[in-house]
XYZ file of C-alpha atoms in Angstrom:
197
model
C 37.881 7.494 115.128
C 38.058 5.849 111.504
C 35.982 7.448 108.749
C 33.395 4.948 107.355
C 34.095 3.332 104.090
C 32.956 5.295 100.880
C 31.897 4.438 97.530
C 30.045 6.157 94.710
C 26.992 5.088 96.482
C 27.379 6.457 99.805
C 28.781 9.688 98.420
C 25.273 10.314 96.601
C 22.713 11.599 98.475
C 20.176 11.532 95.679
C 19.710 8.075 95.458
C 16.760 6.484 97.264
C 17.549 4.258 100.445
C 15.729 1.441 102.289
C 12.000 1.462 101.918
C 11.994 4.175 99.399
C 14.145 2.018 97.241
C 12.035 -0.958 97.395
C 8.794 0.976 96.489
C 10.134 1.011 92.760
C 10.373 -2.771 92.742
C 7.145 -3.102 94.646
C 5.715 -0.928 92.037
C 7.071 -3.129 89.133
C 5.929 -6.119 90.759
C 2.339 -5.242 91.208
C 2.174 -4.164 87.720
C 2.969 -7.703 86.902
C 6.674 -7.313 86.129
C 9.025 -10.033 86.794
C 11.571 -8.532 89.460
C 13.427 -11.449 90.001
C 15.579 -12.109 87.161
C 18.563 -12.037 88.659
C 17.769 -14.786 91.171
C 16.307 -17.037 88.530
C 19.490 -16.762 86.584
C 21.696 -17.322 89.685
C 19.423 -20.105 90.790
C 20.077 -21.749 87.078
C 23.768 -21.347 87.306
C 24.883 -21.918 91.090
C 27.142 -24.918 91.511
C 26.166 -25.334 95.058
C 23.635 -23.975 97.815
C 26.097 -21.168 99.264
C 25.512 -17.833 97.692
C 26.973 -14.335 98.728
C 24.930 -11.415 97.306
C 27.826 -8.770 97.189
C 26.116 -5.266 97.412
C 22.891 -6.579 98.252
C 21.196 -3.424 99.185
C 17.553 -3.941 100.712
C 17.777 -7.879 100.022
C 15.564 -8.429 97.338
C 17.755 -10.822 95.419
C 18.933 -12.650 98.528
C 15.750 -12.995 100.041
C 14.386 -14.569 96.470
C 17.475 -16.893 96.470
C 16.827 -18.060 99.936
C 13.130 -18.589 99.193
C 14.189 -20.918 96.427
C 16.445 -22.979 99.067
C 19.636 -21.322 98.926
C 21.865 -20.514 102.167
C 22.416 -16.818 101.194
C 24.741 -14.128 102.943
C 24.307 -10.360 102.002
C 26.909 -7.739 102.099
C 26.508 -4.380 101.803
C 28.331 -0.905 102.561
C 24.991 1.291 103.110
C 23.499 0.633 106.861
C 20.024 2.182 105.854
C 19.820 -0.330 102.999
C 20.691 -3.464 105.363
C 17.967 -2.064 108.140
C 15.543 -2.704 105.336
C 16.989 -6.003 104.653
C 16.898 -7.214 108.000
C 13.404 -6.125 108.490
C 12.368 -8.067 105.736
C 14.321 -11.372 106.704
C 16.080 -11.168 110.174
C 16.772 -15.070 109.521
C 19.424 -14.142 107.164
C 22.870 -12.958 107.438
C 23.369 -9.526 106.580
C 27.213 -7.893 106.983
C 27.724 -4.228 107.009
C 31.139 -3.731 105.161
C 33.288 -2.481 102.061
C 33.275 -4.997 99.103
C 37.014 -4.544 98.677
C 37.839 -5.074 102.056
C 35.134 -7.103 104.242
C 35.587 -10.950 104.881
C 31.841 -12.085 104.377
C 32.872 -15.807 105.320
C 32.484 -18.515 102.749
C 33.550 -20.285 100.976
C 30.642 -19.737 98.992
C 29.459 -21.505 95.504
C 28.801 -18.226 93.772
C 29.076 -14.483 94.163
C 26.318 -12.091 92.513
C 27.091 -8.570 92.074
C 23.570 -7.414 90.667
C 22.056 -3.598 90.444
C 24.897 -1.974 89.012
C 27.115 -2.777 92.091
C 30.363 -2.620 90.234
C 29.804 1.169 89.046
C 28.868 2.185 92.317
C 31.967 0.936 94.264
C 34.863 3.320 95.199
C 36.834 4.822 91.922
C 39.759 2.547 91.678
C 38.611 -0.258 93.856
C 37.173 -2.373 91.081
C 39.829 -4.909 90.676
C 40.065 -5.336 94.395
C 36.010 -5.880 94.637
C 36.425 -8.585 91.812
C 39.557 -9.943 93.629
C 37.643 -10.360 96.921
C 34.696 -11.818 95.209
C 37.020 -14.358 93.415
C 38.503 -15.343 96.730
C 35.177 -16.096 98.201
C 34.743 -19.200 95.824
C 36.627 -22.270 95.358
C 37.837 -23.626 92.023
C 34.767 -23.848 89.972
C 32.657 -21.100 91.909
C 31.243 -18.514 89.908
C 31.232 -15.014 90.246
C 28.178 -13.107 88.327
C 28.191 -9.356 87.818
C 25.582 -7.504 86.073
C 25.818 -3.568 85.506
C 25.044 -0.593 83.244
C 27.848 0.130 80.593
C 28.544 3.698 80.295
C 30.623 5.928 78.679
C 33.811 6.736 81.012
C 32.641 4.004 83.472
C 33.696 0.431 84.258
C 33.432 -1.668 80.940
C 33.261 -5.473 80.242
C 36.840 -5.777 79.053
C 37.969 -4.190 82.449
C 35.865 -6.483 84.190
C 37.582 -9.405 82.251
C 41.025 -8.359 82.858
C 40.404 -7.787 86.915
C 38.850 -11.263 86.765
C 41.678 -12.627 84.981
C 44.337 -11.358 87.417
C 42.144 -12.652 90.162
C 41.856 -16.296 88.576
C 38.631 -16.377 86.874
C 37.889 -16.998 83.285
C 34.707 -15.693 81.460
C 32.193 -18.315 80.869
C 29.388 -16.532 79.500
C 28.293 -12.785 78.852
C 24.685 -11.582 78.025
C 22.904 -8.313 77.839
C 20.212 -9.095 80.288
C 19.577 -11.112 83.153
C 17.359 -13.729 81.149
C 20.315 -14.504 78.529
C 19.597 -12.152 75.706
C 22.923 -12.306 73.631
C 25.570 -9.443 74.330
C 26.874 -7.356 71.538
C 29.928 -4.979 72.173
C 28.711 -1.746 72.802
C 25.480 -2.594 74.494
C 24.187 -0.756 77.535
C 23.992 -3.524 80.137
C 26.016 -6.522 80.566
C 25.736 -9.539 82.767
C 28.827 -11.635 83.032
C 29.667 -14.840 84.284
C 33.499 -15.867 85.457
C 34.433 -19.048 86.967
C 37.322 -19.772 89.193
C 40.285 -21.568 88.097
C 41.626 -24.775 89.578
């Protein structure tokens, strides 16, 4: 029997899963905080209605995008996270699989990797994940990725090299999902890459 796919996320047992993961965002929303910054940015950028939420977790971003009228598919490696997503929005398409190797269908107009997805994939698979995301969009399609920039971790320059090798060009980079300006050395980045013709 084949071993299940692994990642930095699945290899950790100290991270909240499912309903426990959702509680943080429910508390933020109850306090009046906007918990849909990723969906708002994606909705304003997407060149079309078809979106892949790659590393969708419990579906927070995907469900909000669907509420805004987009046709969304969620893909995640963690079965417990997907169980929560399916419970909240059974009408959406949820796929369990590794981002580096799972075909989610498509084509999609935009692929979003929110919530630090690229720093939680299996070590050494970042380029494969970026290439798989690039392959899911046609020419002109977008790949949007946000993640913490940590010492010794995956960095924006590495993302740009992997994106270029996968046929993507950098369009914009910000330090937040609400488009605060990016400056090198910042602790968080949101990058938008477009698929070349």
